[in-house]
CSV table of C-alpha atoms in Angstrom, one decimal:
chain,number,residue,atom,x,y,z
A,1,LYS,CA,78.1,116.6,98.6
A,2,ALA,CA,81.7,117.7,98.3
A,3,GLY,CA,84.3,114.9,98.5
A,4,VAL,CA,87.2,114.5,100.7
A,5,THR,CA,89.7,117.3,100.3
A,6,GLN,CA,93.4,117.2,101.1
A,7,THR,CA,95.9,120.0,101.3
A,8,PRO,CA,98.5,120.5,100.0
A,9,ARG,CA,98.5,118.2,97.0
A,10,TYR,CA,102.2,118.3,96.6
A,11,LEU,CA,105.0,118.9,99.0
A,12,ILE,CA,108.8,118.8,98.9
A,13,LYS,CA,110.7,118.7,102.1
A,14,THR,CA,114.3,118.1,103.2
A,15,ARG,CA,115.4,115.3,105.5
A,16,GLY,CA,115.1,116.2,109.2
A,17,GLN,CA,112.2,118.7,108.6
A,18,GLN,CA,108.7,118.1,109.8
A,19,VAL,CA,105.5,118.3,107.8
A,20,THR,CA,101.7,118.7,108.5
A,21,LEU,CA,99.1,117.4,106.1
A,22,SER,CA,95.4,118.4,106.3
A,23,CYS,CA,92.2,116.5,105.5
A,24,SER,CA,88.6,117.7,105.3
A,25,PRO,CA,86.1,114.8,105.4
A,26,ILE,CA,82.8,114.5,103.6
A,27,SER,CA,80.2,116.5,105.5
A,28,GLY,CA,78.6,114.3,108.2
A,29,HIS,CA,81.5,111.7,108.3
A,30,ARG,CA,83.0,111.5,111.7
A,31,SER,CA,85.7,108.8,111.0
A,32,VAL,CA,88.9,109.8,109.3
A,33,SER,CA,91.6,107.4,108.4
A,34,TRP,CA,95.1,107.9,107.0
A,35,TYR,CA,97.1,105.7,104.7
A,36,GLN,CA,100.6,105.7,103.2
A,37,GLN,CA,101.0,104.5,99.6
A,38,THR,CA,104.4,103.6,98.2
A,39,PRO,CA,105.3,101.5,95.1
A,40,GLY,CA,107.1,98.9,97.3
A,41,GLN,CA,104.6,98.5,100.2
A,42,GLY,CA,101.3,99.5,98.6
A,43,LEU,CA,98.7,101.0,100.8
A,44,GLN,CA,99.4,100.8,104.5
A,45,PHE,CA,97.1,102.0,107.4
A,46,LEU,CA,98.5,104.8,109.5
A,47,PHE,CA,95.7,105.6,112.0
A,48,GLU,CA,92.0,106.2,112.4
A,49,TYR,CA,90.3,109.0,114.2
A,50,PHE,CA,86.7,109.0,115.4
A,51,SER,CA,85.1,111.9,117.3
A,52,GLU,CA,88.5,113.4,118.0
A,53,THR,CA,89.9,110.2,119.5
A,54,GLN,CA,92.5,107.9,117.9
A,55,ARG,CA,90.7,104.6,117.6
A,56,ASN,CA,93.4,102.6,115.7
A,57,LYS,CA,97.0,102.9,114.9
A,58,GLY,CA,99.1,101.1,112.3
A,59,ASN,CA,102.6,99.8,112.6
A,60,PHE,CA,104.5,103.1,112.0
A,61,PRO,CA,107.1,104.8,114.2
A,62,GLY,CA,106.1,107.5,116.7
A,63,ARG,CA,107.3,110.2,114.2
A,64,PHE,CA,103.9,109.8,112.6
A,65,SER,CA,101.1,111.4,114.6
A,66,GLY,CA,97.7,112.8,113.9
A,67,ARG,CA,94.8,114.6,115.4
A,68,GLN,CA,91.1,115.3,114.7
A,69,PHE,CA,89.2,118.5,115.5
A,70,SER,CA,85.7,118.9,116.6
A,71,ASN,CA,84.5,119.6,113.0
A,72,SER,CA,86.0,116.2,112.0
A,73,ARG,CA,88.8,117.8,110.0
A,74,SER,CA,92.1,115.9,110.6
A,75,GLU,CA,95.8,116.6,110.4
A,76,MET,CA,98.7,114.3,110.3
A,77,ASN,CA,102.3,115.2,111.2
A,78,VAL,CA,105.5,113.6,110.4
A,79,SER,CA,108.6,114.8,112.3
A,80,THR,CA,112.3,114.3,111.5
A,81,LEU,CA,111.5,113.3,107.9
A,82,GLU,CA,113.5,110.5,106.3
A,83,LEU,CA,113.9,109.7,102.6
A,84,GLY,CA,111.7,106.6,103.0
A,85,ASP,CA,108.8,108.8,104.0
A,86,SER,CA,108.4,109.9,100.4
A,87,ALA,CA,105.0,108.6,99.5
A,88,LEU,CA,101.4,109.5,98.6
A,89,TYR,CA,99.5,110.1,101.8
A,90,LEU,CA,95.8,109.4,101.5
A,91,CYS,CA,93.0,110.4,103.8
A,92,ALA,CA,89.7,108.6,103.8
A,93,SER,CA,86.4,109.5,105.5
A,94,SER,CA,83.4,107.4,106.4
A,95,PHE,CA,80.1,107.3,108.1
A,96,ILE,CA,80.8,104.4,110.3
A,97,THR,CA,78.3,102.5,112.5
A,98,ASP,CA,78.5,99.2,114.2
A,99,LEU,CA,77.0,97.6,111.1
A,100,GLY,CA,79.6,98.9,108.7
A,101,GLY,CA,80.9,101.8,106.7
A,102,GLU,CA,82.5,102.6,103.4
A,103,GLN,CA,85.7,104.7,103.1
A,104,TYR,CA,85.9,107.5,100.5
A,105,PHE,CA,89.4,108.7,99.7
A,106,GLY,CA,90.7,112.1,98.9
A,107,PRO,CA,93.1,112.8,96.1
A,108,GLY,CA,96.2,112.5,98.4
A,109,THR,CA,99.2,114.6,99.2
A,110,ARG,CA,102.4,113.6,97.3
A,111,LEU,CA,105.3,114.1,99.7
A,112,THR,CA,108.8,114.1,98.4
A,113,VAL,CA,111.7,114.1,100.9
A,114,THR,CA,115.1,115.1,99.5
B,1,THR,CA,103.3,88.2,104.9
B,2,GLN,CA,100.5,89.9,103.1
B,3,LEU,CA,97.1,89.5,104.9
B,4,LEU,CA,95.2,90.0,101.6
B,5,GLU,CA,96.8,88.3,98.6
B,6,GLN,CA,95.8,89.9,95.3
B,7,SER,CA,96.5,88.3,92.0
B,8,PRO,CA,97.5,88.8,89.3
B,9,GLN,CA,99.8,91.7,90.0
B,10,PHE,CA,99.8,92.7,86.3
B,11,LEU,CA,97.3,92.1,83.5
B,12,SER,CA,97.7,93.2,79.9
B,13,ILE,CA,94.8,92.2,77.6
B,14,GLN,CA,93.1,93.2,74.4
B,15,GLU,CA,89.8,95.1,74.2
B,16,GLY,CA,86.9,92.7,74.3
B,17,GLU,CA,88.6,90.1,76.5
B,18,ASN,CA,87.3,89.0,79.9
B,19,LEU,CA,89.4,89.0,83.0
B,20,THR,CA,89.2,88.0,86.7
B,21,VAL,CA,91.2,89.5,89.6
B,22,TYR,CA,91.3,87.5,92.9
B,23,CYS,CA,91.8,88.5,96.5
B,24,ASN,CA,92.5,85.7,99.0
B,25,SER,CA,93.1,85.6,102.7
B,26,SER,CA,93.2,83.1,105.6
B,27,SER,CA,91.4,85.7,107.7
B,28,VAL,CA,87.8,86.5,107.9
B,29,PHE,CA,86.6,90.0,106.8
B,30,SER,CA,83.5,91.8,108.0
B,31,SER,CA,83.3,93.5,104.6
B,32,LEU,CA,85.4,93.8,101.5
B,33,GLN,CA,85.7,96.7,99.1
B,34,TRP,CA,87.0,97.1,95.6
B,35,TYR,CA,88.6,100.4,94.5
B,36,ARG,CA,90.0,101.7,91.2
B,37,GLN,CA,92.9,104.2,91.3
B,38,GLU,CA,94.2,106.4,88.5
B,39,PRO,CA,97.9,107.7,88.6
B,40,GLY,CA,98.3,110.5,91.1
B,41,GLU,CA,94.7,110.3,92.4
B,42,GLY,CA,93.0,108.6,95.4
B,43,PRO,CA,91.2,105.3,95.1
B,44,VAL,CA,87.6,105.4,94.0
B,45,LEU,CA,85.2,103.0,95.6
B,46,LEU,CA,83.6,100.6,93.1
B,47,VAL,CA,81.6,98.3,95.4
B,48,THR,CA,81.3,96.9,99.0
B,49,VAL,CA,80.3,93.4,99.7
B,50,VAL,CA,79.4,92.3,103.2
B,51,THR,CA,77.5,89.0,103.1
B,52,GLY,CA,79.2,85.6,102.4
B,53,GLY,CA,78.3,84.4,99.0
B,54,GLU,CA,77.2,87.8,97.9
B,55,VAL,CA,77.4,88.7,94.2
B,56,LYS,CA,77.1,92.3,93.0
B,57,LYS,CA,77.0,93.6,89.4
B,58,LEU,CA,78.0,97.0,88.2
B,59,LYS,CA,77.5,97.1,84.4
B,60,ARG,CA,80.3,94.9,83.0
B,61,LEU,CA,81.9,94.3,86.4
B,62,THR,CA,80.8,91.4,88.7
B,63,PHE,CA,82.0,91.2,92.3
B,64,GLN,CA,81.8,88.1,94.5
B,65,PHE,CA,82.4,87.6,98.2
B,66,GLY,CA,83.4,84.1,99.2
B,67,ASP,CA,81.0,82.1,101.4
B,68,ALA,CA,83.5,82.1,104.3
B,69,ARG,CA,84.2,85.9,103.8
B,70,LYS,CA,87.9,85.1,103.3
B,71,ASP,CA,88.1,85.8,99.6
B,72,SER,CA,86.7,87.9,96.8
B,73,SER,CA,86.9,88.2,93.0
B,74,LEU,CA,86.3,90.9,90.4
B,75,HIS,CA,85.3,89.8,86.9
B,76,ILE,CA,85.2,92.3,84.0
B,77,THR,CA,83.4,91.2,80.8
B,78,ALA,CA,84.4,92.6,77.4
B,79,ALA,CA,87.1,94.9,78.8
B,80,GLN,CA,87.5,98.4,77.3
B,81,PRO,CA,90.5,100.7,77.2
B,82,GLY,CA,88.7,102.9,79.8
B,83,ASP,CA,89.0,100.1,82.3
B,84,THR,CA,92.7,100.6,82.4
B,85,GLY,CA,93.9,101.4,86.0
B,86,LEU,CA,95.0,100.0,89.3
B,87,TYR,CA,92.4,97.8,91.0
B,88,LEU,CA,92.6,97.3,94.8
B,89,CYS,CA,90.8,95.1,97.1
B,90,ALA,CA,90.5,96.1,100.7
B,91,GLY,CA,88.9,94.6,103.7
B,92,ALA,CA,87.9,95.3,107.3
B,93,LEU,CA,89.1,92.4,109.4
B,94,TYR,CA,86.4,90.7,111.5
B,95,GLY,CA,86.5,92.3,115.0
B,96,THR,CA,88.3,95.4,113.9
B,97,SER,CA,87.0,98.9,113.0
B,98,TYR,CA,85.6,99.5,109.5
B,99,GLY,CA,87.9,102.5,109.5
B,100,LYS,CA,91.0,100.3,109.4
B,101,LEU,CA,91.3,98.7,106.0
B,102,THR,CA,93.8,96.0,105.0
B,103,PHE,CA,94.7,96.4,101.3
B,104,GLY,CA,95.9,93.9,98.7
B,105,GLN,CA,98.9,94.7,96.6
B,106,GLY,CA,96.8,95.8,93.7
B,107,THR,CA,96.4,94.7,90.1
B,108,ILE,CA,97.6,97.0,87.3
B,109,LEU,CA,95.3,96.4,84.4
B,110,THR,CA,96.1,97.6,80.9
B,111,VAL,CA,93.5,97.1,78.1
B,112,HIS,CA,94.9,97.7,74.6
B,113,PRO,CA,92.6,98.9,71.8
């Protein structure tokens, strides 16, 4: 089975711009979660999508948004970029049931805001 | 305040030594996962523990979940340079979705030949 793929791998943007990151989950996985990783804060949960619905949202401003399509692919968008948004953005997919589920991560998108 | 306290933050040891990494919380987790991450890559899942008191072994790595499901440990026997990396514990808080993981701060392990 192919793993989680994320595009692009690297991105450089300017303050005030917006950016869209893409994630393709493992085939059969309907849950997609997004995380932000920075040296200072570590890995922080952004949001989770399941069957095209946002199921959970982390403590991030409204500039961070996402969506999931019917094929489970997901995108996240950050508007009005700030320098502090520079980070590794990780997507994880899982086959979740009420009994549990394991998250498998993609390689991440490295976003640099200048 | 960190929900999941991971220690130590840094560990530098010689090849052949043993080590233990700890993850502690005052909250109960439905499950807890350990990941290893290389620079510039995503975390790779090592193991998932779900039952209080559970012990899982993966070659030289031993994972334990506390009886109360509030803490976990990772023990590496006879560490090798190939074990070098960032180790992360992450859990799904009891009552929340398994798709929302809370991460520890991570342990940077360096094994010198």
